[in-house]
Structure formats: structure tokens, C-alpha cells
mmCIF file of C-alpha atoms in Angstrom:
data_model
loop_
_atom_site.group_PDB
_atom_site.id
_atom_site.type_symbol
_atom_site.label_atom_id
_atom_site.label_comp_id
_atom_site.label_asym_id
_atom_site.label_seq_id
_atom_site.Cartn_x
_atom_site.Cartn_y
_atom_site.Cartn_z
ATOM 1 C CA GLU N 787 0.000 0.000 0.000
ATOM 2 C CA VAL N 788 1.349 3.381 -1.007
ATOM 3 C CA GLN N 789 1.707 5.778 1.912
ATOM 4 C CA LEU N 790 2.890 9.373 1.989
ATOM 5 C CA LEU N 791 3.192 10.879 5.455
ATOM 6 C CA GLU N 792 3.939 14.577 5.764
ATOM 7 C CA SER N 793 5.354 16.213 8.863
ATOM 8 C CA GLY N 794 6.981 19.447 9.947
ATOM 9 C CA GLY N 795 4.081 21.845 9.684
ATOM 10 C CA GLY N 796 3.252 24.364 12.374
ATOM 11 C CA LEU N 797 3.055 28.024 13.293
ATOM 12 C CA VAL N 798 5.856 30.328 12.156
ATOM 13 C CA GLN N 799 6.271 34.081 12.061
ATOM 14 C CA PRO N 800 6.523 36.000 8.796
ATOM 15 C CA GLY N 801 10.086 35.893 7.537
ATOM 16 C CA GLY N 802 10.750 32.611 9.295
ATOM 17 C CA SER N 803 11.672 29.180 7.989
ATOM 18 C CA LEU N 804 10.241 25.688 8.158
ATOM 19 C CA ARG N 805 11.204 22.326 6.671
ATOM 20 C CA LEU N 806 8.538 19.858 5.655
ATOM 21 C CA SER N 807 9.216 16.136 5.274
ATOM 22 C CA CYS N 808 7.309 13.436 3.446
ATOM 23 C CA ALA N 809 8.054 9.816 4.338
ATOM 24 C CA ALA N 810 7.167 7.477 1.493
ATOM 25 C CA SER N 811 6.485 3.750 1.518
ATOM 26 C CA GLY N 812 4.810 1.078 -0.575
ATOM 27 C CA PHE N 813 6.444 1.975 -3.883
ATOM 28 C CA THR N 814 9.888 2.504 -5.370
ATOM 29 C CA PHE N 815 10.543 6.027 -4.156
ATOM 30 C CA SER N 816 13.904 6.311 -5.903
ATOM 31 C CA SER N 817 12.186 5.823 -9.291
ATOM 32 C CA SER N 818 9.385 8.318 -8.732
ATOM 33 C CA VAL N 819 9.060 11.993 -9.576
ATOM 34 C CA MET N 820 7.664 13.768 -6.517
ATOM 35 C CA SER N 821 5.907 17.035 -5.871
ATOM 36 C CA TRP N 822 4.413 19.408 -3.323
ATOM 37 C CA VAL N 823 0.946 20.901 -3.728
ATOM 38 C CA ARG N 824 -0.644 23.355 -1.313
ATOM 39 C CA GLN N 825 -4.116 24.566 -0.459
ATOM 40 C CA ALA N 826 -4.757 27.787 1.411
ATOM 41 C CA PRO N 827 -7.726 27.723 3.828
ATOM 42 C CA GLY N 828 -10.957 27.741 1.840
ATOM 43 C CA LYS N 829 -9.073 28.052 -1.446
ATOM 44 C CA GLY N 830 -8.130 25.822 -4.358
ATOM 45 C CA LEU N 831 -5.163 23.586 -5.033
ATOM 46 C CA GLU N 832 -1.881 25.198 -6.056
ATOM 47 C CA TRP N 833 1.030 23.310 -7.633
ATOM 48 C CA VAL N 834 4.175 24.330 -5.729
ATOM 49 C CA SER N 835 7.205 22.318 -6.774
ATOM 50 C CA ALA N 836 8.445 19.119 -8.388
ATOM 51 C CA LEU N 837 11.662 17.105 -8.283
ATOM 52 C CA SER N 838 13.172 14.611 -10.676
ATOM 53 C CA VAL N 839 14.084 11.057 -9.737
ATOM 54 C CA SER N 840 17.738 11.883 -9.138
ATOM 55 C CA GLY N 841 17.026 15.225 -7.518
ATOM 56 C CA GLY N 842 19.062 16.948 -10.182
ATOM 57 C CA SER N 843 16.144 18.818 -11.741
ATOM 58 C CA THR N 844 13.831 21.026 -9.716
ATOM 59 C CA TYR N 845 10.785 23.060 -10.703
ATOM 60 C CA TYR N 846 8.948 25.784 -8.815
ATOM 61 C CA ALA N 847 5.856 27.920 -9.044
ATOM 62 C CA ASP N 848 6.640 31.598 -9.509
ATOM 63 C CA SER N 849 5.043 32.307 -6.125
ATOM 64 C CA VAL N 850 7.735 30.351 -4.247
ATOM 65 C CA LYS N 851 10.747 30.518 -6.540
ATOM 66 C CA GLY N 852 13.843 31.715 -4.700
ATOM 67 C CA ARG N 853 12.317 31.043 -1.282
ATOM 68 C CA PHE N 854 11.482 27.326 -1.294
ATOM 69 C CA THR N 855 13.826 24.403 -2.031
ATOM 70 C CA ILE N 856 12.656 20.898 -2.821
ATOM 71 C CA SER N 857 14.990 17.958 -2.229
ATOM 72 C CA ARG N 858 14.978 14.227 -1.594
ATOM 73 C CA ASP N 859 16.947 11.522 0.171
ATOM 74 C CA ASN N 860 16.403 8.297 -1.720
ATOM 75 C CA SER N 861 18.231 6.314 0.962
ATOM 76 C CA LYS N 862 15.570 7.395 3.448
ATOM 77 C CA ASN N 863 12.604 7.396 1.048
ATOM 78 C CA THR N 864 11.932 10.976 2.073
ATOM 79 C CA LEU N 865 10.980 14.155 0.235
ATOM 80 C CA TYR N 866 11.639 17.593 1.711
ATOM 81 C CA LEU N 867 10.503 21.177 1.241
ATOM 82 C CA GLN N 868 12.667 23.852 2.825
ATOM 83 C CA MET N 869 10.626 27.029 3.115
ATOM 84 C CA ASN N 870 12.411 30.309 3.823
ATOM 85 C CA SER N 871 11.256 33.933 3.985
ATOM 86 C CA LEU N 872 7.743 32.743 4.719
ATOM 87 C CA ARG N 873 4.836 35.076 4.059
ATOM 88 C CA VAL N 874 1.307 35.193 5.426
ATOM 89 C CA GLU N 875 0.080 34.063 2.001
ATOM 90 C CA ASP N 876 2.090 30.824 2.328
ATOM 91 C CA THR N 877 -0.389 29.671 4.967
ATOM 92 C CA ALA N 878 -1.829 26.426 3.626
ATOM 93 C CA VAL N 879 -2.093 22.677 3.922
ATOM 94 C CA TYR N 880 0.912 21.267 2.107
ATOM 95 C CA TYR N 881 0.419 17.938 0.358
ATOM 96 C CA CYS N 882 3.159 15.599 -0.763
ATOM 97 C CA ALA N 883 2.180 13.897 -4.026
ATOM 98 C CA LYS N 884 3.649 11.155 -6.166
ATOM 99 C CA TYR N 885 3.700 11.628 -9.910
ATOM 100 C CA TYR N 886 2.752 8.957 -12.402
ATOM 101 C CA TYR N 887 4.607 9.341 -15.661
ATOM 102 C CA ASN N 888 4.126 7.460 -18.903
ATOM 103 C CA SER N 889 5.032 8.823 -22.336
ATOM 104 C CA GLY N 890 3.445 12.243 -22.227
ATOM 105 C CA SER N 891 1.072 11.601 -19.372
ATOM 106 C CA LEU N 892 2.097 13.178 -16.063
ATOM 107 C CA TYR N 893 -0.233 13.396 -13.092
ATOM 108 C CA PHE N 894 -0.551 12.744 -9.371
ATOM 109 C CA ASP N 895 -1.642 9.216 -8.548
ATOM 110 C CA TYR N 896 -1.086 9.284 -4.776
ATOM 111 C CA TRP N 897 -1.353 12.040 -2.177
ATOM 112 C CA GLY N 898 -0.510 12.372 1.489
ATOM 113 C CA GLN N 899 -3.008 13.721 4.004
ATOM 114 C CA GLY N 900 -1.229 17.058 4.243
ATOM 115 C CA THR N 901 0.444 19.145 6.918
ATOM 116 C CA LEU N 902 -0.744 22.608 7.922
ATOM 117 C CA VAL N 903 1.635 25.550 7.790
ATOM 118 C CA THR N 904 0.444 28.759 9.424
ATOM 119 C CA VAL N 905 2.415 31.954 8.929
ATOM 120 C CA SER N 906 1.300 34.565 11.406
ATOM 121 C CA SER N 907 2.674 37.018 13.917
ATOM 122 C CA SER B 1166 1.352 32.635 -16.455
ATOM 123 C CA TYR B 1167 -0.767 29.780 -17.762
ATOM 124 C CA GLU B 1168 -4.253 29.378 -16.293
ATOM 125 C CA LEU B 1169 -7.064 26.859 -16.340
ATOM 126 C CA THR B 1170 -10.531 28.342 -15.892
ATOM 127 C CA GLN B 1171 -13.444 26.542 -14.229
ATOM 128 C CA PRO B 1172 -16.891 27.754 -13.154
ATOM 129 C CA PRO B 1173 -16.972 28.335 -9.369
ATOM 130 C CA SER B 1174 -20.071 26.238 -8.846
ATOM 131 C CA VAL B 1175 -22.440 23.790 -10.498
ATOM 132 C CA SER B 1176 -25.686 22.582 -8.985
ATOM 133 C CA VAL B 1177 -27.868 19.651 -10.046
ATOM 134 C CA SER B 1178 -30.608 17.486 -8.590
ATOM 135 C CA PRO B 1179 -29.900 13.826 -7.806
ATOM 136 C CA GLY B 1180 -30.047 11.740 -10.961
ATOM 137 C CA GLN B 1181 -29.343 14.645 -13.280
ATOM 138 C CA THR B 1182 -26.223 15.067 -15.362
ATOM 139 C CA ALA B 1183 -23.573 17.441 -14.078
ATOM 140 C CA ARG B 1184 -21.042 18.969 -16.440
ATOM 141 C CA ILE B 1185 -17.977 20.839 -15.261
ATOM 142 C CA THR B 1186 -15.811 22.623 -17.799
ATOM 143 C CA CYS B 1187 -12.157 23.589 -17.796
ATOM 144 C CA SER B 1188 -10.696 25.921 -20.387
ATOM 145 C CA GLY B 1189 -7.040 26.487 -21.172
ATOM 146 C CA ASP B 1190 -5.078 27.563 -24.218
ATOM 147 C CA ALA B 1191 -2.735 24.562 -24.080
ATOM 148 C CA LEU B 1192 -5.414 21.885 -23.713
ATOM 149 C CA PRO B 1193 -5.340 21.028 -27.441
ATOM 150 C CA GLU B 1194 -1.764 19.800 -26.855
ATOM 151 C CA LYS B 1195 -1.867 18.756 -23.200
ATOM 152 C CA TYR B 1196 -3.935 16.201 -21.344
ATOM 153 C CA ALA B 1197 -6.514 17.244 -18.774
ATOM 154 C CA TYR B 1198 -6.917 15.401 -15.497
ATOM 155 C CA TRP B 1199 -9.724 15.695 -12.966
ATOM 156 C CA TYR B 1200 -9.538 15.426 -9.190
ATOM 157 C CA GLN B 1201 -12.368 15.149 -6.686
ATOM 158 C CA GLN B 1202 -11.826 16.582 -3.223
ATOM 159 C CA LYS B 1203 -14.295 16.090 -0.426
ATOM 160 C CA SER B 1204 -14.201 18.264 2.648
ATOM 161 C CA GLY B 1205 -11.137 17.649 4.789
ATOM 162 C CA GLN B 1206 -9.730 14.974 2.488
ATOM 163 C CA ALA B 1207 -6.901 14.701 0.003
ATOM 164 C CA PRO B 1208 -7.793 14.882 -3.699
ATOM 165 C CA VAL B 1209 -8.686 11.721 -5.603
ATOM 166 C CA LEU B 1210 -8.111 11.220 -9.333
ATOM 167 C CA VAL B 1211 -11.369 10.568 -11.195
ATOM 168 C CA ILE B 1212 -10.308 11.103 -14.836
ATOM 169 C CA TYR B 1213 -6.874 10.952 -16.461
ATOM 170 C CA GLU B 1214 -5.642 11.633 -19.999
ATOM 171 C CA ASP B 1215 -8.819 13.574 -20.856
ATOM 172 C CA SER B 1216 -11.214 10.640 -20.770
ATOM 173 C CA LYS B 1217 -9.837 7.584 -18.975
ATOM 174 C CA ARG B 1218 -11.313 6.415 -15.704
ATOM 175 C CA PRO B 1219 -9.095 4.903 -12.981
ATOM 176 C CA SER B 1220 -10.122 1.600 -11.496
ATOM 177 C CA GLY B 1221 -12.586 2.017 -8.680
ATOM 178 C CA ILE B 1222 -14.135 5.194 -10.070
ATOM 179 C CA PRO B 1223 -17.852 4.731 -10.902
ATOM 180 C CA GLU B 1224 -18.848 4.580 -14.552
ATOM 181 C CA ARG B 1225 -21.010 7.667 -14.158
ATOM 182 C CA PHE B 1226 -17.806 9.719 -14.259
ATOM 183 C CA SER B 1227 -16.567 10.480 -17.775
ATOM 184 C CA GLY B 1228 -14.342 13.051 -19.441
ATOM 185 C CA SER B 1229 -13.871 14.608 -22.822
ATOM 186 C CA SER B 1230 -11.745 17.284 -24.401
ATOM 187 C CA SER B 1231 -12.208 19.366 -27.530
ATOM 188 C CA GLY B 1232 -10.072 22.299 -28.524
ATOM 189 C CA THR B 1233 -9.325 24.484 -25.542
ATOM 190 C CA MET B 1234 -11.997 22.971 -23.301
ATOM 191 C CA ALA B 1235 -12.096 19.805 -21.227
ATOM 192 C CA THR B 1236 -15.307 18.589 -19.638
ATOM 193 C CA LEU B 1237 -16.019 16.322 -16.685
ATOM 194 C CA THR B 1238 -19.453 14.725 -16.887
ATOM 195 C CA ILE B 1239 -21.210 12.977 -14.034
ATOM 196 C CA SER B 1240 -24.194 11.103 -15.441
ATOM 197 C CA GLY B 1241 -26.844 10.510 -12.843
ATOM 198 C CA ALA B 1242 -25.108 12.507 -10.128
ATOM 199 C CA GLN B 1243 -25.565 11.229 -6.588
ATOM 200 C CA VAL B 1244 -25.505 13.036 -3.269
ATOM 201 C CA GLU B 1245 -22.144 11.438 -2.471
ATOM 202 C CA ASP B 1246 -20.658 13.158 -5.532
ATOM 203 C CA GLU B 1247 -20.914 16.519 -3.774
ATOM 204 C CA ALA B 1248 -17.350 17.773 -3.677
ATOM 205 C CA ASP B 1249 -14.908 20.230 -5.156
ATOM 206 C CA TYR B 1250 -13.572 19.228 -8.556
ATOM 207 C CA TYR B 1251 -10.280 20.442 -9.977
ATOM 208 C CA CYS B 1252 -8.900 20.114 -13.461
ATOM 209 C CA TYR B 1253 -5.148 19.780 -13.780
ATOM 210 C CA SER B 1254 -2.722 19.972 -16.655
ATOM 211 C CA THR B 1255 0.925 20.619 -17.345
ATOM 212 C CA VAL B 1256 2.510 23.812 -18.569
ATOM 213 C CA SER B 1257 3.933 23.720 -22.071
ATOM 214 C CA SER B 1258 7.416 22.870 -20.804
ATOM 215 C CA GLY B 1259 5.893 19.769 -19.248
ATOM 216 C CA ASN B 1260 7.694 20.079 -15.964
ATOM 217 C CA ARG B 1261 5.314 22.384 -14.134
ATOM 218 C CA GLY B 1262 1.708 21.822 -13.292
ATOM 219 C CA VAL B 1263 -1.353 24.000 -12.984
ATOM 220 C CA PHE B 1264 -4.747 23.478 -11.371
ATOM 221 C CA GLY B 1265 -7.981 25.114 -12.305
ATOM 222 C CA GLY B 1266 -9.639 27.228 -9.631
ATOM 223 C CA GLY B 1267 -12.004 24.423 -8.685
ATOM 224 C CA THR B 1268 -15.742 23.884 -9.051
ATOM 225 C CA LYS B 1269 -18.021 23.184 -6.125
ATOM 226 C CA LEU B 1270 -20.603 20.599 -7.151
ATOM 227 C CA THR B 1271 -23.845 20.633 -5.189
ATOM 228 C CA VAL B 1272 -26.271 17.728 -5.581
ATOM 229 C CA LEU B 1273 -29.605 18.358 -3.911
#
């Protein structure tokens, strides 16, 4: 059974930092493209970042570029999101999601339950 | 930046057909995917590659795409289908994703 378990969320002041983790199990993590998606309270889903299998290629939404860093440790089956210079508008539930990829088709086939990040003074 | 546009809400009576649209300039070249999200839960894939249904998704869910518009159709909508629905696609470079704003489906 595929499981994605996020952790690391919490309350942080504007300008602060937080690191989210996503522990993966039930599939070959080292062969999977991974991503973070967020959802502000009462709002829609927002694609945040994605990371290649090796970790050598990273992709970011314009809203977080330069402030967030996605990374992975394949030896620990864990995905990370380092969030710096946090803003009030970064307040959201952050989901870890596994990509399915097959010749031109790229979408999320598994999601974690999310971890809440609140940026407030 | 690239956007996918959905109606904020759709309302139908039980047993009626619900149609939710998603428009985007790149949809003629890129697949559309549809996710269902019930309150307090993670999203669930209901349609992939414009019109394919994952195993375990009821047959009343179907998808289509023509030109710059993709459509999710729920034939004979049921009360348990009440949820937010999001279309998703990839940006032209293929390495970034984008969600539509979401459509709240009410069945009552």
C-alpha cells in the first residue's frame, strides 16, 4: 500500500523558515518523480514544486521561486521542502504527491493527508 | 502565467447530469486530469488523460476534451458526488503543473 506521510508543519512568524518532510512507503521512491501541492484555507489547489528522480532537476511555481527548495533523500525514502522567507500568504495545507509518468502523461496518482503551515505574527 | 478556468459552482438534482468545464489555451496539446476533493480529504483522481477512468471510479464519471476545453461529466449525479472538482494539466514545458480554480458541485 502506497503511503505518503507529511510532517513538519506548524506556526511560524513572517520571515521565518520551516522544513517539511514526506516519508514514502509502498512503492519505489527512488524511481518516482515527486511534488508538493498546497491549499490555502478555503481556497483551491496550487502546484508548488516538483523534483526529478535523481534530484538533479527542480521546478517551482513563480510564487515560491527563490524562497522554497525541494529535495529528496532516496536512501531514506523521504521528500523535503525547505521554506524560507515565509509570508502570510504561504499559509496552507501542504500535500506531498507522487507523480505517475508514462510517455506524455504526467499526473498525481497518490497524495498524502497534508500538513498545515500557518504563517502569522 | 498559464491558467485553467473553471466555473466556481455547479448545482444539479440527484439523478441529473452534471457537467464541469475547464478551459485552457494549451489543452489542445496537453492532457486534462480531474480530481475530486471532499471536505477535509486529500484529492482523488477521477479522470486521467482527458477521458480515462481509474479503477474504482464509478462509470457515471466520464471526461472529454475538444479544442481548448475539457469537460467532466457525471451522469446521474448522486448526493455522495458533492465535492470540489479540480482540473489539472501541465505547462507547455511539461515540468510544471497548474490546477484550475475548482468547481463546487452541489447535488440536492
